[in-house]
Amino acid sequence: MEAPSVLEVVVPDNIWVIERPIWFGGVRLRARTTVVRLSGDALWVHSPCTPTDDVCAALDALGEVRWIVVPNRFHHLQTPATSARYPNALVVGPKSAQSRNPHVSLTVGTDDPAYTRSTPELTSIQLRGVPFLDETVFFHAASGSLIAADLLISACAHDHWTWRIAARIWGRYGKVRTPPDVRMRTRASTAVAESIAQMRALPLQRILVAHADPITDRPVQQLAEAWDFAVPPHLRQSSATL
């Protein structure tokens, strides 16, 4: 099936993204919604964008929206509107997002057995030790894709000039790193190290995040380098061998 033009194909017949501009902290970022087609043409919509008629027509052409995923405390803004557009879809996410946005009505958590049994194509991995984000990432084994929101960030020539300038100042232009606010609010811990090690052990072919192009060049190595600051010194030697 050919994807409608509003969607960008990442993995044919399996994964698409929808890109839109957002302003955050005085810079304009490119933000991405990731759509995964599961068995039975069920659609899993990660970090939903504004459900315009064009977006909904594109989604409806691919399958049935059954899962609306809030990946962390911050990627929730368009969840209420998307849920209203697809009232039969279940909303998955952390309670921390609901506390930040009372209009978000969660159905299940990412670790709820009812959710995990219904989405066997995806493995949920909590990014522990980073309560500022309270993020869960998801691994799509069939395509080797790790799907996240604010796990990593990077800027390139395709980005708005405001983010290109800021990214050069923050050392994120042409480099895959953690978002600056995540870096400032994260301390090295065993919990973070173990979570990153769990992700690094996966057979990754790509990492899809909200604010960067797909990371396909050495995804495991770039993930490790970006999060090295959060690995305690006594664990760095063992983690380097993974």
mmCIF file of C-alpha atoms in Angstrom:
data_model
loop_
_atom_site.group_PDB
_atom_site.id
_atom_site.type_symbol
_atom_site.label_atom_id
_atom_site.label_comp_id
_atom_site.label_asym_id
_atom_site.label_seq_id
_atom_site.Cartn_x
_atom_site.Cartn_y
_atom_site.Cartn_z
ATOM 1 C CA MET A 1 0.000 0.000 0.000
ATOM 2 C CA GLU A 2 1.402 3.419 -0.958
ATOM 3 C CA ALA A 3 1.519 5.929 1.891
ATOM 4 C CA PRO A 4 -0.423 9.189 1.438
ATOM 5 C CA SER A 5 1.793 12.232 0.849
ATOM 6 C CA VAL A 6 1.387 13.691 4.347
ATOM 7 C CA LEU A 7 3.282 10.654 5.646
ATOM 8 C CA GLU A 8 6.972 9.973 5.094
ATOM 9 C CA VAL A 9 7.837 6.296 4.702
ATOM 10 C CA VAL A 10 10.527 5.024 7.071
ATOM 11 C CA VAL A 11 9.993 1.277 6.729
ATOM 12 C CA PRO A 12 7.730 0.311 3.803
ATOM 13 C CA ASP A 13 4.343 -1.041 4.925
ATOM 14 C CA ASN A 14 5.359 -0.755 8.598
ATOM 15 C CA ILE A 15 6.501 2.666 9.816
ATOM 16 C CA TRP A 16 5.773 6.237 8.754
ATOM 17 C CA VAL A 17 6.416 9.660 10.270
ATOM 18 C CA ILE A 18 4.534 12.949 10.138
ATOM 19 C CA GLU A 19 6.670 16.068 10.524
ATOM 20 C CA ARG A 20 5.522 19.489 11.714
ATOM 21 C CA PRO A 21 7.203 22.629 13.111
ATOM 22 C CA ILE A 22 6.929 23.547 16.788
ATOM 23 C CA TRP A 23 8.350 26.392 18.842
ATOM 24 C CA PHE A 24 10.065 25.435 22.090
ATOM 25 C CA GLY A 25 12.362 27.560 24.237
ATOM 26 C CA GLY A 26 12.587 30.262 21.591
ATOM 27 C CA VAL A 27 13.654 27.975 18.735
ATOM 28 C CA ARG A 28 11.676 26.247 16.016
ATOM 29 C CA LEU A 29 12.159 22.498 15.967
ATOM 30 C CA ARG A 30 10.950 19.829 13.608
ATOM 31 C CA ALA A 31 8.717 17.475 15.580
ATOM 32 C CA ARG A 32 7.768 14.018 14.409
ATOM 33 C CA THR A 33 4.865 11.693 15.014
ATOM 34 C CA THR A 34 5.700 8.038 14.369
ATOM 35 C CA VAL A 35 3.036 5.672 13.066
ATOM 36 C CA VAL A 36 3.467 1.897 13.207
ATOM 37 C CA ARG A 37 1.114 -0.548 11.536
ATOM 38 C CA LEU A 38 0.606 -3.626 13.668
ATOM 39 C CA SER A 39 -1.213 -6.850 12.859
ATOM 40 C CA GLY A 40 -4.768 -6.509 11.647
ATOM 41 C CA ASP A 41 -3.993 -3.037 10.231
ATOM 42 C CA ALA A 42 -4.051 -1.599 13.745
ATOM 43 C CA LEU A 43 -2.243 1.748 13.867
ATOM 44 C CA TRP A 44 -0.034 2.759 16.798
ATOM 45 C CA VAL A 45 0.421 6.540 16.854
ATOM 46 C CA HIS A 46 3.388 7.790 18.897
ATOM 47 C CA SER A 47 3.518 11.445 20.045
ATOM 48 C CA PRO A 48 0.429 12.489 18.069
ATOM 49 C CA CYS A 49 0.334 15.673 16.030
ATOM 50 C CA THR A 50 -2.684 17.911 15.413
ATOM 51 C CA PRO A 51 -5.348 15.633 13.876
ATOM 52 C CA THR A 52 -6.116 17.733 10.814
ATOM 53 C CA ASP A 53 -8.348 16.398 8.085
ATOM 54 C CA ASP A 54 -5.286 15.647 5.932
ATOM 55 C CA VAL A 55 -3.535 13.775 8.741
ATOM 56 C CA CYS A 56 -6.618 11.757 9.614
ATOM 57 C CA ALA A 57 -7.299 10.905 5.980
ATOM 58 C CA ALA A 58 -3.727 9.637 5.667
ATOM 59 C CA LEU A 59 -4.050 7.534 8.805
ATOM 60 C CA ASP A 60 -7.433 6.153 7.799
ATOM 61 C CA ALA A 61 -5.967 5.072 4.452
ATOM 62 C CA LEU A 62 -3.400 2.935 6.298
ATOM 63 C CA GLY A 63 -5.576 1.263 8.910
ATOM 64 C CA GLU A 64 -7.470 1.812 12.148
ATOM 65 C CA VAL A 65 -6.018 4.022 14.873
ATOM 66 C CA ARG A 66 -6.199 1.815 17.966
ATOM 67 C CA TRP A 67 -3.329 3.138 20.090
ATOM 68 C CA ILE A 68 -2.439 6.746 20.901
ATOM 69 C CA VAL A 69 0.912 6.825 22.690
ATOM 70 C CA VAL A 70 2.113 9.548 25.059
ATOM 71 C CA PRO A 71 5.825 8.686 25.368
ATOM 72 C CA ASN A 72 6.751 10.991 28.263
ATOM 73 C CA ARG A 73 5.668 13.916 30.432
ATOM 74 C CA PHE A 74 5.924 16.446 27.624
ATOM 75 C CA HIS A 75 4.604 14.903 24.397
ATOM 76 C CA HIS A 76 0.935 15.087 25.277
ATOM 77 C CA LEU A 77 -0.389 18.340 23.805
ATOM 78 C CA GLN A 78 -2.314 16.888 20.850
ATOM 79 C CA THR A 79 -3.437 13.746 22.654
ATOM 80 C CA PRO A 80 -6.866 15.073 23.725
ATOM 81 C CA ALA A 81 -7.712 16.226 20.180
ATOM 82 C CA THR A 82 -6.490 12.964 18.653
ATOM 83 C CA SER A 83 -8.430 10.951 21.211
ATOM 84 C CA ALA A 84 -11.560 12.941 20.417
ATOM 85 C CA ARG A 85 -11.063 12.237 16.721
ATOM 86 C CA TYR A 86 -10.538 8.505 17.430
ATOM 87 C CA PRO A 87 -12.708 7.763 20.493
ATOM 88 C CA ASN A 88 -12.252 3.991 20.178
ATOM 89 C CA ALA A 89 -8.469 4.223 20.387
ATOM 90 C CA LEU A 90 -6.776 3.501 23.711
ATOM 91 C CA VAL A 91 -4.431 6.126 25.154
ATOM 92 C CA VAL A 92 -1.158 4.774 26.543
ATOM 93 C CA GLY A 93 1.258 6.779 28.673
ATOM 94 C CA PRO A 94 2.634 7.809 32.079
ATOM 95 C CA LYS A 95 0.518 9.349 34.825
ATOM 96 C CA SER A 96 2.987 12.231 34.980
ATOM 97 C CA ALA A 97 1.670 13.458 31.620
ATOM 98 C CA GLN A 98 -1.855 13.411 32.951
ATOM 99 C CA SER A 99 -0.785 15.476 35.956
ATOM 100 C CA ARG A 100 0.684 18.095 33.584
ATOM 101 C CA ASN A 101 -2.338 18.129 31.301
ATOM 102 C CA PRO A 102 -5.702 17.379 32.956
ATOM 103 C CA HIS A 103 -7.298 17.044 29.520
ATOM 104 C CA VAL A 104 -5.283 13.885 28.865
ATOM 105 C CA SER A 105 -7.285 10.796 29.730
ATOM 106 C CA LEU A 106 -5.052 7.732 29.903
ATOM 107 C CA THR A 107 -6.449 4.258 29.351
ATOM 108 C CA VAL A 108 -3.423 2.143 30.322
ATOM 109 C CA GLY A 109 0.238 2.491 31.241
ATOM 110 C CA THR A 110 3.045 1.297 29.002
ATOM 111 C CA ASP A 111 3.716 -1.614 31.374
ATOM 112 C CA ASP A 112 0.085 -2.676 31.659
ATOM 113 C CA PRO A 113 -0.270 -6.385 30.744
ATOM 114 C CA ALA A 114 -3.394 -5.629 28.720
ATOM 115 C CA TYR A 115 -1.365 -3.277 26.547
ATOM 116 C CA THR A 116 1.749 -5.432 26.172
ATOM 117 C CA ARG A 117 -0.312 -8.524 25.267
ATOM 118 C CA SER A 118 -2.115 -6.556 22.569
ATOM 119 C CA THR A 119 1.059 -5.154 20.966
ATOM 120 C CA PRO A 120 3.493 -8.101 20.775
ATOM 121 C CA GLU A 121 5.343 -6.449 17.882
ATOM 122 C CA LEU A 122 6.640 -3.776 20.281
ATOM 123 C CA THR A 123 8.812 -4.048 23.400
ATOM 124 C CA SER A 124 8.518 -1.280 25.995
ATOM 125 C CA ILE A 125 11.680 -0.108 27.773
ATOM 126 C CA GLN A 126 11.454 2.503 30.512
ATOM 127 C CA LEU A 127 14.242 5.069 30.621
ATOM 128 C CA ARG A 128 14.802 4.773 34.348
ATOM 129 C CA GLY A 129 16.722 7.317 36.393
ATOM 130 C CA VAL A 130 15.412 10.280 34.386
ATOM 131 C CA PRO A 131 12.229 11.356 36.199
ATOM 132 C CA PHE A 132 12.361 14.725 34.448
ATOM 133 C CA LEU A 133 11.289 12.895 31.271
ATOM 134 C CA ASP A 134 9.510 9.816 32.608
ATOM 135 C CA GLU A 135 9.917 8.362 29.129
ATOM 136 C CA THR A 136 9.294 4.894 27.771
ATOM 137 C CA VAL A 137 10.873 3.882 24.456
ATOM 138 C CA PHE A 138 9.625 1.126 22.179
ATOM 139 C CA PHE A 139 11.473 -1.433 20.082
ATOM 140 C CA HIS A 140 9.889 -2.695 16.863
ATOM 141 C CA ALA A 141 11.766 -5.956 16.392
ATOM 142 C CA ALA A 142 10.653 -6.679 12.820
ATOM 143 C CA SER A 143 12.342 -3.500 11.552
ATOM 144 C CA GLY A 144 15.039 -3.057 14.195
ATOM 145 C CA SER A 145 13.594 0.359 15.054
ATOM 146 C CA LEU A 146 13.870 1.999 18.472
ATOM 147 C CA ILE A 147 11.086 4.581 18.747
ATOM 148 C CA ALA A 148 11.475 7.409 21.253
ATOM 149 C CA ALA A 149 10.634 11.072 21.804
ATOM 150 C CA ASP A 150 13.338 12.946 23.741
ATOM 151 C CA LEU A 151 15.923 10.195 24.084
ATOM 152 C CA LEU A 152 18.192 11.953 21.551
ATOM 153 C CA ILE A 153 18.248 15.139 19.499
ATOM 154 C CA SER A 154 20.251 16.620 16.625
ATOM 155 C CA ALA A 155 20.114 19.530 14.205
ATOM 156 C CA CYS A 156 21.061 19.686 10.535
ATOM 157 C CA ALA A 157 20.810 21.962 7.505
ATOM 158 C CA HIS A 158 17.097 21.168 7.124
ATOM 159 C CA ASP A 159 16.258 22.797 10.456
ATOM 160 C CA HIS A 160 15.086 26.357 11.094
ATOM 161 C CA TRP A 161 17.840 28.930 11.570
ATOM 162 C CA THR A 162 16.888 29.468 15.225
ATOM 163 C CA TRP A 163 17.537 25.827 16.092
ATOM 164 C CA ARG A 164 20.644 25.651 13.901
ATOM 165 C CA ILE A 165 22.207 28.523 15.845
ATOM 166 C CA ALA A 166 21.159 27.139 19.226
ATOM 167 C CA ALA A 167 22.325 23.657 18.264
ATOM 168 C CA ARG A 168 25.795 24.957 17.405
ATOM 169 C CA ILE A 169 25.985 26.683 20.792
ATOM 170 C CA TRP A 170 24.826 23.530 22.594
ATOM 171 C CA GLY A 171 26.992 21.166 20.525
ATOM 172 C CA ARG A 172 24.022 19.464 18.870
ATOM 173 C CA TYR A 173 24.552 20.548 15.259
ATOM 174 C CA GLY A 174 25.466 17.497 13.209
ATOM 175 C CA LYS A 175 25.889 15.538 16.447
ATOM 176 C CA VAL A 176 23.502 13.144 18.144
ATOM 177 C CA ARG A 177 23.198 14.047 21.810
ATOM 178 C CA THR A 178 20.586 14.232 24.555
ATOM 179 C CA PRO A 179 18.387 17.346 24.526
ATOM 180 C CA PRO A 180 20.053 20.153 26.526
ATOM 181 C CA ASP A 181 17.351 20.273 29.201
ATOM 182 C CA VAL A 182 17.549 16.501 29.667
ATOM 183 C CA ARG A 183 21.328 16.719 29.996
ATOM 184 C CA MET A 184 21.096 19.438 32.640
ATOM 185 C CA ARG A 185 18.572 17.517 34.726
ATOM 186 C CA THR A 186 20.131 14.052 34.561
ATOM 187 C CA ARG A 187 22.807 12.668 36.863
ATOM 188 C CA ALA A 188 24.886 9.553 36.392
ATOM 189 C CA SER A 189 23.205 6.538 37.974
ATOM 190 C CA THR A 190 23.043 2.783 37.775
ATOM 191 C CA ALA A 191 19.393 3.034 36.731
ATOM 192 C CA VAL A 192 20.199 5.147 33.672
ATOM 193 C CA ALA A 193 23.194 2.970 32.776
ATOM 194 C CA GLU A 194 21.114 -0.206 32.920
ATOM 195 C CA SER A 195 18.349 1.290 30.783
ATOM 196 C CA ILE A 196 20.788 2.458 28.110
ATOM 197 C CA ALA A 197 22.581 -0.904 28.225
ATOM 198 C CA GLN A 198 19.245 -2.645 27.625
ATOM 199 C CA MET A 199 18.674 -0.501 24.536
ATOM 200 C CA ARG A 200 22.240 -0.978 23.289
ATOM 201 C CA ALA A 201 21.834 -4.736 23.475
ATOM 202 C CA LEU A 202 19.051 -4.614 20.897
ATOM 203 C CA PRO A 203 19.742 -5.311 17.198
ATOM 204 C CA LEU A 204 19.182 -1.671 16.266
ATOM 205 C CA GLN A 205 19.005 -0.630 12.640
ATOM 206 C CA ARG A 206 17.640 2.846 13.363
ATOM 207 C CA ILE A 207 16.532 5.149 16.160
ATOM 208 C CA LEU A 208 13.495 7.338 15.556
ATOM 209 C CA VAL A 209 13.085 10.360 17.826
ATOM 210 C CA ALA A 210 10.842 13.408 17.824
ATOM 211 C CA HIS A 211 13.401 16.094 17.004
ATOM 212 C CA ALA A 212 15.940 14.634 14.579
ATOM 213 C CA ASP A 213 16.102 12.753 11.309
ATOM 214 C CA PRO A 214 16.162 8.940 11.607
ATOM 215 C CA ILE A 215 19.464 7.852 13.148
ATOM 216 C CA THR A 216 20.736 5.038 10.945
ATOM 217 C CA ASP A 217 24.498 5.549 11.059
ATOM 218 C CA ARG A 218 25.949 3.501 13.933
ATOM 219 C CA PRO A 219 22.774 3.856 16.039
ATOM 220 C CA VAL A 220 24.082 1.776 18.962
ATOM 221 C CA GLN A 221 27.361 3.673 19.122
ATOM 222 C CA GLN A 222 25.707 7.072 18.842
ATOM 223 C CA LEU A 223 23.230 6.173 21.578
ATOM 224 C CA ALA A 224 26.083 5.085 23.846
ATOM 225 C CA GLU A 225 28.127 8.222 23.179
ATOM 226 C CA ALA A 226 25.179 10.529 23.800
ATOM 227 C CA TRP A 227 24.392 8.960 27.166
ATOM 228 C CA ASP A 228 27.954 8.258 28.336
ATOM 229 C CA PHE A 229 27.748 11.178 30.785
ATOM 230 C CA ALA A 230 25.012 9.343 32.707
ATOM 231 C CA VAL A 231 26.972 6.116 33.175
ATOM 232 C CA PRO A 232 28.814 6.007 36.524
ATOM 233 C CA PRO A 233 32.603 5.610 36.127
ATOM 234 C CA HIS A 234 32.669 2.150 37.680
ATOM 235 C CA LEU A 235 30.209 0.915 35.052
ATOM 236 C CA ARG A 236 31.787 2.434 31.953
ATOM 237 C CA GLN A 237 34.281 -0.358 31.340
ATOM 238 C CA SER A 238 31.627 -3.070 31.510
ATOM 239 C CA SER A 239 29.154 -1.098 29.403
ATOM 240 C CA ALA A 240 31.796 -0.527 26.714
ATOM 241 C CA THR A 241 31.944 -4.262 26.064
ATOM 242 C CA LEU A 242 28.230 -4.602 25.306
#
